PDB file of C-alpha atoms and ligand atoms in Angstrom:
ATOM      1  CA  UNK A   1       0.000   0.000   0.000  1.00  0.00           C
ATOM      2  CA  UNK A   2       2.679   2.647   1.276  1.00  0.00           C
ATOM      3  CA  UNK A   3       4.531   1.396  -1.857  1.00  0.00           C
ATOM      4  CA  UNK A   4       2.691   1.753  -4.171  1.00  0.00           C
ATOM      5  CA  UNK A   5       1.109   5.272  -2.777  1.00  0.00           C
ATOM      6  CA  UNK A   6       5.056   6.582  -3.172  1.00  0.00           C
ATOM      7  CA  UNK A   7       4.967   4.923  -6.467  1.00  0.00           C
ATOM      8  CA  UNK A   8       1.993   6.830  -7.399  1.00  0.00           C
ATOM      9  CA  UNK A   9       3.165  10.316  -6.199  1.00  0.00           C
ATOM     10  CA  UNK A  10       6.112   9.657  -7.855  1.00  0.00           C
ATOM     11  CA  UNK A  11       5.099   9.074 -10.971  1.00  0.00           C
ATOM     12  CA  UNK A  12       2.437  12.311 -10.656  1.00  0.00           C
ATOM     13  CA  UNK A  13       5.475  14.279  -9.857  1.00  0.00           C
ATOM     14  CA  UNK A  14       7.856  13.654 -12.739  1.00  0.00           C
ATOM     15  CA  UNK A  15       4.908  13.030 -15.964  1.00  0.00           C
ATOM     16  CA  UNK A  16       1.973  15.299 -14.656  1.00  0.00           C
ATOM     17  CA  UNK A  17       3.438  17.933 -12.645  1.00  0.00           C
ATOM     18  CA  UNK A  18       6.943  17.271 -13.671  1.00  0.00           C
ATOM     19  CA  UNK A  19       8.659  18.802 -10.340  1.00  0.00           C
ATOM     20  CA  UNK A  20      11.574  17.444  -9.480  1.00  0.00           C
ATOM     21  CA  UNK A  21      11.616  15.482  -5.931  1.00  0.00           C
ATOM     22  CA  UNK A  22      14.379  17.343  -3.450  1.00  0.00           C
ATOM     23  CA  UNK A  23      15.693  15.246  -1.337  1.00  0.00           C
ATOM     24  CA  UNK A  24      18.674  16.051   1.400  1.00  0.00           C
ATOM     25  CA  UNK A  25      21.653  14.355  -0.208  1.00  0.00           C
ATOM     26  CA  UNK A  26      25.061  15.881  -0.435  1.00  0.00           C
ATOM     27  CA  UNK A  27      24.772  17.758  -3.402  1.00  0.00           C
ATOM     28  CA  UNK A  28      21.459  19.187  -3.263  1.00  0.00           C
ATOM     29  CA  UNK A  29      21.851  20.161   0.505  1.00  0.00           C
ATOM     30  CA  UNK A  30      25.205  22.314  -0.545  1.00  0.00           C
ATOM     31  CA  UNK A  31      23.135  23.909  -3.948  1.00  0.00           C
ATOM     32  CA  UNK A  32      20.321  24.935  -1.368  1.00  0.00           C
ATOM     33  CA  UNK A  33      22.796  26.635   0.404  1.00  0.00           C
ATOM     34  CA  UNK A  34      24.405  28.203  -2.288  1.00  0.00           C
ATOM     35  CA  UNK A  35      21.326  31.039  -2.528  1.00  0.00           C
ATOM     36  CA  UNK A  36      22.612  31.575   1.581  1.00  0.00           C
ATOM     37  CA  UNK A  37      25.249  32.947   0.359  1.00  0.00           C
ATOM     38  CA  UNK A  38      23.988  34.733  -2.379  1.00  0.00           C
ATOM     39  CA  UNK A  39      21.858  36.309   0.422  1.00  0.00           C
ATOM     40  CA  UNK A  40      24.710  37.064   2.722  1.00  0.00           C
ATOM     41  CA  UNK A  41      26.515  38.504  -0.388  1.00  0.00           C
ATOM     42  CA  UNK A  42      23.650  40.906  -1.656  1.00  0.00           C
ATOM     43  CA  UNK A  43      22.747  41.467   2.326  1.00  0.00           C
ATOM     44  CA  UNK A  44      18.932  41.017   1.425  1.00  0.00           C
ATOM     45  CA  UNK A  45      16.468  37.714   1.315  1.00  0.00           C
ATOM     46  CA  UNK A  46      15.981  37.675  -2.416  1.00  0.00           C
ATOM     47  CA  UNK A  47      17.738  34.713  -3.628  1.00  0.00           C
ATOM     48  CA  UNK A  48      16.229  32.807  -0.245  1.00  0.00           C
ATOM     49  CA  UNK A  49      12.451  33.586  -1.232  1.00  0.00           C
ATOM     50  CA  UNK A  50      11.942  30.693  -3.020  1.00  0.00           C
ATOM     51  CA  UNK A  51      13.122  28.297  -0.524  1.00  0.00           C
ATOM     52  CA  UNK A  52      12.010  29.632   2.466  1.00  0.00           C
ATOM     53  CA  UNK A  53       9.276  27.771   4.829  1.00  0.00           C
ATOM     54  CA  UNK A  54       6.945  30.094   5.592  1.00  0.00           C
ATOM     55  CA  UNK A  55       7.439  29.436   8.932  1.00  0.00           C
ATOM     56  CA  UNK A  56      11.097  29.946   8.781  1.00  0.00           C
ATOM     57  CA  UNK A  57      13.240  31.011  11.923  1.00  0.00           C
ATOM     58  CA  UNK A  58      16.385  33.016  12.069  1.00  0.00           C
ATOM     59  CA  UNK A  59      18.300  33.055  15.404  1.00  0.00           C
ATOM     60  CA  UNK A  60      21.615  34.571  15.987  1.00  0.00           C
ATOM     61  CA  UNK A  61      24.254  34.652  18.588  1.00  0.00           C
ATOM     62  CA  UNK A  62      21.292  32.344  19.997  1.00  0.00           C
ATOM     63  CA  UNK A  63      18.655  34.806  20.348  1.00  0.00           C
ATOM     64  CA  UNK A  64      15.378  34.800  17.520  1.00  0.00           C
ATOM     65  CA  UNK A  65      16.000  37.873  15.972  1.00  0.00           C
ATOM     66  CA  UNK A  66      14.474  39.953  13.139  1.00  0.00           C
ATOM     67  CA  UNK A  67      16.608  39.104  10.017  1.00  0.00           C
ATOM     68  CA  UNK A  68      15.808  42.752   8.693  1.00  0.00           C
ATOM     69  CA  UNK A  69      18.253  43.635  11.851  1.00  0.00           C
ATOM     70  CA  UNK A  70      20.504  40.620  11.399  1.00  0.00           C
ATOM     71  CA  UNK A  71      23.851  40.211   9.703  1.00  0.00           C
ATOM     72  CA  UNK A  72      22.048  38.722   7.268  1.00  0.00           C
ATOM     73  CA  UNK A  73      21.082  42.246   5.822  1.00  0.00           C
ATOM     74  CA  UNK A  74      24.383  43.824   5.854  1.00  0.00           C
ATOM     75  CA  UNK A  75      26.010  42.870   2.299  1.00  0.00           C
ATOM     76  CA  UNK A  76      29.382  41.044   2.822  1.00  0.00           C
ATOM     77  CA  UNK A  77      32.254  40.434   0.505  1.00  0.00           C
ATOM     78  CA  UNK A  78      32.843  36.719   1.159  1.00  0.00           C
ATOM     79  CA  UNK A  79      36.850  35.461   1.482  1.00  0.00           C
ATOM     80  CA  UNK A  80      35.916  31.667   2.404  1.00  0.00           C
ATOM     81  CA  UNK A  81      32.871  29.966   2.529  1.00  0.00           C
ATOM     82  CA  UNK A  82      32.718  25.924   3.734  1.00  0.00           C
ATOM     83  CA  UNK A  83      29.477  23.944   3.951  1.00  0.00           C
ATOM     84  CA  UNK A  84      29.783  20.921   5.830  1.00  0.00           C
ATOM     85  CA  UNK A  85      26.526  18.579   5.014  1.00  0.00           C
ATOM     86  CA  UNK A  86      24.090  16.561   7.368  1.00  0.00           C
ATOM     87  CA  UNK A  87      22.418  14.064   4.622  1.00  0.00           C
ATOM     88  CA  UNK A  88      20.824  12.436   7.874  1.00  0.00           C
ATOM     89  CA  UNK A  89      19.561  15.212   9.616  1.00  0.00           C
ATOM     90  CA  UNK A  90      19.011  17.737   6.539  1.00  0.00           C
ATOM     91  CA  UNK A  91      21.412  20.816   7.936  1.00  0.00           C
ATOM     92  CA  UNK A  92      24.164  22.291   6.675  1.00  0.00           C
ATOM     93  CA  UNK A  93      26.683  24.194   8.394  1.00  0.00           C
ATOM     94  CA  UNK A  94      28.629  26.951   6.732  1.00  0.00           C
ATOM     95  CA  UNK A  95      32.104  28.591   7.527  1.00  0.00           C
ATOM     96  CA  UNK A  96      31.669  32.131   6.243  1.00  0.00           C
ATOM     97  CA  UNK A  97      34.938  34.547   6.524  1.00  0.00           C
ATOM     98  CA  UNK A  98      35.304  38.335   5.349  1.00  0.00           C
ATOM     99  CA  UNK A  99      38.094  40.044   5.711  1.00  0.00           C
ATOM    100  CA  UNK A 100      37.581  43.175   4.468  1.00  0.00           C
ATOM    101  CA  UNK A 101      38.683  45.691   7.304  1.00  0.00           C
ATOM    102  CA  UNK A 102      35.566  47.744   7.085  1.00  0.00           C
ATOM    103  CA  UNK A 103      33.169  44.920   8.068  1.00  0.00           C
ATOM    104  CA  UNK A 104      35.131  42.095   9.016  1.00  0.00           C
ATOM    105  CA  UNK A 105      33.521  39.380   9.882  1.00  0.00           C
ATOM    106  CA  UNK A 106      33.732  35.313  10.929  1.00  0.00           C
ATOM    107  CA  UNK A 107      30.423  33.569  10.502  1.00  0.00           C
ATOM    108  CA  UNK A 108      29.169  29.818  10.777  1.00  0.00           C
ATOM    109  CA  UNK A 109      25.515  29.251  10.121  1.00  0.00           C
ATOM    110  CA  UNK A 110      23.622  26.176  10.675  1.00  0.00           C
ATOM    111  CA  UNK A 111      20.792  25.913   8.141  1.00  0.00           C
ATOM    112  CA  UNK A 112      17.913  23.341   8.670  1.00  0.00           C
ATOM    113  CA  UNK A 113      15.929  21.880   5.793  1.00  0.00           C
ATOM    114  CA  UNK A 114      12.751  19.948   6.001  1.00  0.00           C
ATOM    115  CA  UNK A 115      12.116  16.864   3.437  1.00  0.00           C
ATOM    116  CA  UNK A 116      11.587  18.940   0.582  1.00  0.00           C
ATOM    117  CA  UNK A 117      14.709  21.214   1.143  1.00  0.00           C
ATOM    118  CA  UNK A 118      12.587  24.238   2.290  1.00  0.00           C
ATOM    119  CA  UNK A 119      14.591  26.305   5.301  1.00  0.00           C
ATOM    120  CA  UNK A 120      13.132  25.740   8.536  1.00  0.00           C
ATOM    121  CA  UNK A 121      15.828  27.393  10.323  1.00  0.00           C
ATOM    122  CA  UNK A 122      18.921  29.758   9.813  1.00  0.00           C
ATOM    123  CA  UNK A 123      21.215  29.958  12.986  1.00  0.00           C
ATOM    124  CA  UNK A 124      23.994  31.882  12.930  1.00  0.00           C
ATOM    125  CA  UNK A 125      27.178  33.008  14.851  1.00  0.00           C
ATOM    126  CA  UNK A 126      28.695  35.800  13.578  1.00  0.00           C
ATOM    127  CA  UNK A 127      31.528  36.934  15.629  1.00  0.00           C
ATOM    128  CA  UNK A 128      33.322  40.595  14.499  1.00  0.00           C
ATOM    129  CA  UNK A 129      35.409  43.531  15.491  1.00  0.00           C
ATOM    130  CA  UNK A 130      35.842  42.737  19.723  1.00  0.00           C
ATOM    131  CA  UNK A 131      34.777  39.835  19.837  1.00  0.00           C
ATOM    132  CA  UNK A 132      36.921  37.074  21.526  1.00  0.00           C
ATOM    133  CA  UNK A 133      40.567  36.684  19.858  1.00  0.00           C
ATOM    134  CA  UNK A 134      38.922  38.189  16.666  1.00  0.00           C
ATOM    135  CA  UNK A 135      40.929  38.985  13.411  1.00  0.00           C
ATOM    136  CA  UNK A 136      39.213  37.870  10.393  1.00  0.00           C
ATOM    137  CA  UNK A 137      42.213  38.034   8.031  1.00  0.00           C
ATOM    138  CA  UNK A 138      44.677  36.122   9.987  1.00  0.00           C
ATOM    139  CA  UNK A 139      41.362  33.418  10.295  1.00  0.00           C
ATOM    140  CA  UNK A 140      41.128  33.573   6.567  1.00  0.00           C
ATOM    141  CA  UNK A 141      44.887  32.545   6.204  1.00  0.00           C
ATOM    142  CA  UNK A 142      44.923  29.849   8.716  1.00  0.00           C
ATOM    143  CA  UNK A 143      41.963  28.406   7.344  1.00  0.00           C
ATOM    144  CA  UNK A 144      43.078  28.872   3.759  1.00  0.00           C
ATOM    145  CA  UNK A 145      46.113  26.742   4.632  1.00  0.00           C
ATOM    146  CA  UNK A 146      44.182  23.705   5.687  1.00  0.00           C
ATOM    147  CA  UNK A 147      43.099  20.743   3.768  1.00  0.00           C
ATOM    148  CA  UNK A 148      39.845  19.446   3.783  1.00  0.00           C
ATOM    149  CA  UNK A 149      39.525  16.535   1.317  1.00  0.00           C
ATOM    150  CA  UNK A 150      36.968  14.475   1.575  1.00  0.00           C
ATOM    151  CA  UNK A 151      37.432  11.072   3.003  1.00  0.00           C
ATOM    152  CA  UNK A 152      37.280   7.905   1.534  1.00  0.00           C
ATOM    153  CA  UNK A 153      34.137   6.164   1.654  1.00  0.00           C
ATOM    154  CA  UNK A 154      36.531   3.016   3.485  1.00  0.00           C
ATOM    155  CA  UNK A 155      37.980   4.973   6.002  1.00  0.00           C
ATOM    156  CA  UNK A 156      34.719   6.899   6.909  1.00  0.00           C
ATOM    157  CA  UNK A 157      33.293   6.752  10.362  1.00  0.00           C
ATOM    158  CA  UNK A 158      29.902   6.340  11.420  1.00  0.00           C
ATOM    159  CA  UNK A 159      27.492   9.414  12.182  1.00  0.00           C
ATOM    160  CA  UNK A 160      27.425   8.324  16.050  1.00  0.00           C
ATOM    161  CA  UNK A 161      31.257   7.778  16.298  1.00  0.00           C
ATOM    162  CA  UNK A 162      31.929  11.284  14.868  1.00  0.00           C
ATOM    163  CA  UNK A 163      29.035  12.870  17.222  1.00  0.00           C
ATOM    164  CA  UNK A 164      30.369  11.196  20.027  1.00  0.00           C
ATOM    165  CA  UNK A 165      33.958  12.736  19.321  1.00  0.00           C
ATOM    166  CA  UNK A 166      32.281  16.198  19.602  1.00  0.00           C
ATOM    167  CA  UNK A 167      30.108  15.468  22.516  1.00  0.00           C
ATOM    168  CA  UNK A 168      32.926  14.496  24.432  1.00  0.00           C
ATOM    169  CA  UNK A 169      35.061  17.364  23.689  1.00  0.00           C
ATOM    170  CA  UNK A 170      32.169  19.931  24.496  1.00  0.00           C
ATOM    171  CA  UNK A 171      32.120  17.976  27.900  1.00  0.00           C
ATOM    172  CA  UNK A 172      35.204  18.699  28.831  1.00  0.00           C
ATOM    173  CA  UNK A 173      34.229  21.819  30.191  1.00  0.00           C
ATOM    174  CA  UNK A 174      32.138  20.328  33.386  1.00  0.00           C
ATOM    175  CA  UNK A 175      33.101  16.652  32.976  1.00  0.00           C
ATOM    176  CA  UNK A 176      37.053  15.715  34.333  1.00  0.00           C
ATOM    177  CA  UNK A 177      37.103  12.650  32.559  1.00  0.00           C
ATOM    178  CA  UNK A 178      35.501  14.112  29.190  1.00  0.00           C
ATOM    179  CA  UNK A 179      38.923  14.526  27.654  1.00  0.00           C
ATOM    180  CA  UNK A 180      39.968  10.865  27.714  1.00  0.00           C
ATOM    181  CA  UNK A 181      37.232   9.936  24.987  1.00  0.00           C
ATOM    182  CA  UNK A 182      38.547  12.478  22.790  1.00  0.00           C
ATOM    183  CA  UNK A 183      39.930  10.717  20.146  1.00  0.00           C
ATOM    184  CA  UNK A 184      42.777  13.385  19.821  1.00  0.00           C
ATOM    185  CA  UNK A 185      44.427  12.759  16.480  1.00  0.00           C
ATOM    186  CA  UNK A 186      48.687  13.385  16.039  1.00  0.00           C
ATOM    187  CA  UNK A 187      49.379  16.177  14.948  1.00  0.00           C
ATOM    188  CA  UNK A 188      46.226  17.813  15.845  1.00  0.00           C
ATOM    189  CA  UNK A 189      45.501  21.721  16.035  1.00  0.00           C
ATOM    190  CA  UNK A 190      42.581  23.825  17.187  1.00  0.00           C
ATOM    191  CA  UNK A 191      41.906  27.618  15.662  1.00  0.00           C
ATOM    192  CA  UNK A 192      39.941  29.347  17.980  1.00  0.00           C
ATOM    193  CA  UNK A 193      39.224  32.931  16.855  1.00  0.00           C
ATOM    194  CA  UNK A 194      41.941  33.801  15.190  1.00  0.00           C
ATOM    195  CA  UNK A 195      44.663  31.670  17.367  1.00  0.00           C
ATOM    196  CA  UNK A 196      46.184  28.716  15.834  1.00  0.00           C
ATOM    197  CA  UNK A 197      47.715  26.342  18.323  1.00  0.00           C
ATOM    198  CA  UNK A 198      49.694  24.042  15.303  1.00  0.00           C
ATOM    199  CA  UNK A 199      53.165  24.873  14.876  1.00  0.00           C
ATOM    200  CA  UNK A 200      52.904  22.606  11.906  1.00  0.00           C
ATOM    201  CA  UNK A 201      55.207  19.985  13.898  1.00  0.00           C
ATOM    202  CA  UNK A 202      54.258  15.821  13.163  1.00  0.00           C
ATOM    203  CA  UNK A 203      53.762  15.999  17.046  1.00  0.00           C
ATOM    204  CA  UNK A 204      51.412  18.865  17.184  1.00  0.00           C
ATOM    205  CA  UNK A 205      48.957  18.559  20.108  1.00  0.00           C
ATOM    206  CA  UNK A 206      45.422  19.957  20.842  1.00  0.00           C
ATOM    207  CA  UNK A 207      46.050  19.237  24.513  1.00  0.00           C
ATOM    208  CA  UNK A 208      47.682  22.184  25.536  1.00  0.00           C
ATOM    209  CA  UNK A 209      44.980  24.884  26.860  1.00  0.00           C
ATOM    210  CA  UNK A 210      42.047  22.348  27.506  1.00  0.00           C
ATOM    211  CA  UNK A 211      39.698  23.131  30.093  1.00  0.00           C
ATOM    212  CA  UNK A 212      42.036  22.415  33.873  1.00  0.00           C
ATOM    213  CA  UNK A 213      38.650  23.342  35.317  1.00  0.00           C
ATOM    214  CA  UNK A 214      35.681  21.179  34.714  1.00  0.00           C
ATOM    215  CA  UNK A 215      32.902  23.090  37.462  1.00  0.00           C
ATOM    216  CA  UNK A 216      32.364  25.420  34.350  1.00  0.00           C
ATOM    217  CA  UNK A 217      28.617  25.878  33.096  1.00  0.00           C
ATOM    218  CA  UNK A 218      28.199  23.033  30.598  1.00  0.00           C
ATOM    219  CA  UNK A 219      27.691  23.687  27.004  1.00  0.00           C
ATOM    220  CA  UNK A 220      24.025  23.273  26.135  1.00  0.00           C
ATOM    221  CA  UNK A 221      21.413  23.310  23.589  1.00  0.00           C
ATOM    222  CA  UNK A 222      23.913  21.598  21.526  1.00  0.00           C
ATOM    223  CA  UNK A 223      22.339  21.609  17.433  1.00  0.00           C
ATOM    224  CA  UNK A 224      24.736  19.053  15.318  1.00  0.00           C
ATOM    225  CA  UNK A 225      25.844  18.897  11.489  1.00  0.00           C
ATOM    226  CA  UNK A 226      27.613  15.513  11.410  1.00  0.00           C
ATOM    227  CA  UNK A 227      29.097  15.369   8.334  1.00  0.00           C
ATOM    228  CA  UNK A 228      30.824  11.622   7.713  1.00  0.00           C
ATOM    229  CA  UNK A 229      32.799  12.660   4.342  1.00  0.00           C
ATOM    230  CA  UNK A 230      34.340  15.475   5.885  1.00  0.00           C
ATOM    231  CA  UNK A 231      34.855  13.212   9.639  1.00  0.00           C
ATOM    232  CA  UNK A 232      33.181  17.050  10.594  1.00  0.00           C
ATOM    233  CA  UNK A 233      30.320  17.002  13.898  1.00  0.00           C
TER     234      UNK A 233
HETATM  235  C1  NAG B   1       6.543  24.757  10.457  1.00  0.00           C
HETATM  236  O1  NAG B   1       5.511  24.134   9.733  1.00  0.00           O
HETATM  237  C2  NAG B   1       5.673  22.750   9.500  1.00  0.00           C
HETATM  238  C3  NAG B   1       4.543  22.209   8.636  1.00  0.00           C
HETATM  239  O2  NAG B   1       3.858  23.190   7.976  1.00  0.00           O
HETATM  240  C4  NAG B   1       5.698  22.022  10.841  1.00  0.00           C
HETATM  241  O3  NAG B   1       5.928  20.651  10.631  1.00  0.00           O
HETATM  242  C5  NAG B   1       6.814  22.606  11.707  1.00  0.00           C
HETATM  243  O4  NAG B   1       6.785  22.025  12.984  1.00  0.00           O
HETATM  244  C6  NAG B   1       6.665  24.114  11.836  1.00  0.00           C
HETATM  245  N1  NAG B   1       7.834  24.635  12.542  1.00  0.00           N
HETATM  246  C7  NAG B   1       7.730  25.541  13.499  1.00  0.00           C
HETATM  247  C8  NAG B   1       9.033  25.992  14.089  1.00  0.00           C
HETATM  248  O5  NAG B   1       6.672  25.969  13.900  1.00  0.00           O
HETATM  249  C1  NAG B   2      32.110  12.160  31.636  1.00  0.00           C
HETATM  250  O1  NAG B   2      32.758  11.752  30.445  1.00  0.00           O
HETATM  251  C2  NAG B   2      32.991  10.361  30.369  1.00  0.00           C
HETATM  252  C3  NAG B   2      33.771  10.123  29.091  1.00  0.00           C
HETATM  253  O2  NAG B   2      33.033  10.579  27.972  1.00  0.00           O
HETATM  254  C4  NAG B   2      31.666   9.609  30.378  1.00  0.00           C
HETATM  255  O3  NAG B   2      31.908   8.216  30.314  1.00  0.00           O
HETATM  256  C5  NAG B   2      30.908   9.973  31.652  1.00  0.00           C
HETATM  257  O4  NAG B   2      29.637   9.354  31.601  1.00  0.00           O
HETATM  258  C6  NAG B   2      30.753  11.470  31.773  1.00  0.00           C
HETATM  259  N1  NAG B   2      30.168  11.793  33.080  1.00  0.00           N
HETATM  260  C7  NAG B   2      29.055  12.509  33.193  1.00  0.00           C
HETATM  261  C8  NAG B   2      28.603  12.776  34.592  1.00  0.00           C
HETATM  262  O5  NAG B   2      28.443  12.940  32.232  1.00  0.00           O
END
């Protein structure tokens, strides 16, 4: 029955009504998020309109704001742009950098798609001029130095190994024993604003600067991208 319903709708979709069916693989999650950046380029909502729910939300620095107020509506000149894909959960999440000294700006934005690729959700940190360890340029060229190929189907790991690897290191700030299920690669190196702690030594370590005190307010209200071809959560 359920078959042959889909099988129906299917074929309604392609030889009556001829609309393509979205669906959240790899591809068509990063193409969605494409008109993002359009948006974020021209600083208005016009390359969005078509693929917005109409119950959309946009939230940044964690508070629902007005996107007519948001960073959203300033126009940017983009350096970098990443979009890491969730083909499980339907997000994307989005490295945005701009350099340009008069509105400098690091951004990652977590978009949400329902089934049929329509934004349910834009969620943004955008982090600029005084915020922590912020200078967008010397981000852009640490970031620009790294590789990010994507990883071989064989040596992929599984969506709850790679969330667990990020759970535990957001732990580490209230939990003492968090840091042991790291699965700390060597060399390893962490950019946090615009401080790189590589040297680009084979025995680079991530270990140095850790939380030492783990009574800290944990990190909550955790939203997650796993992406398994870029080992990314
Ligand atoms: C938006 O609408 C869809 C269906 O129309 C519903 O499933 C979803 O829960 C709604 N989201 C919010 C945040 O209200
Ligand atoms: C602390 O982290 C360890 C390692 O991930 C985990 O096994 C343990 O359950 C955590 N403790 C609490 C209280 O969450």
């Amino acid at each position: 029955m359920i078959l042959y319903s889909i099988a129906s709708w299917t074929a309604l979709a392609t030889t009556v009504l001829a609309i393509p069916t979205p669906s959240c693989d790899r591809e068509s999650l990063i193409k969605a998020t494409d008109s993002y950046i359009a948006a974020q380029t021209a600083g208005n909502l016009v390359s969005l309109q078509s693929t917005l729910a109409s119950n959309w939300t946009y939230t940044e620095n964690n508070k629902l704001t007005d996107v007519k107020k948001g960073v959203l509506a300033k126009p940017l000149k983009i350096d970098h742009r990443r979009t890491n894909a969730d083909t499980t959960a339907c997000r994307t999440y989005t490295e945005l950098i701009v350099a340009d000294p008069a509105t400098p700006y690091v951004i990652g934005t977590q978009i949400q798609y329902d089934a049929s690729l329509k934004i349910t959700s834009i969620d943004t940190i955008a982090s600029t001029t005084g915020s922590w360890l912020f200078d967008a340029k010397k981000t852009l060229q640490y970031v620009l130095a790294e590789k990010w190929d994507p990883i071989p189907v064989s040596k992929q790991d599984s969506r709850a190994l790679i969330q667990a690897a990020g759970d535990a290191y957001m732990d580490m700030w209230n939990n003492a024993t968090a840091s042991e299920a790291v699965p700390w690669g060597t060399p390893c190196t962490r950019l946090e604003g615009s401080a790189y702690t590589g040297k680009g030594l084979p025995d680079d370590s991530c270990k140095p600067g850790i939380p030492a005190n783990h009574n800290q307010a944990p990190n909550t209200h955790r939203r997650y991208v796993v992406d398994e071809v870029m080992g990314s959560s």
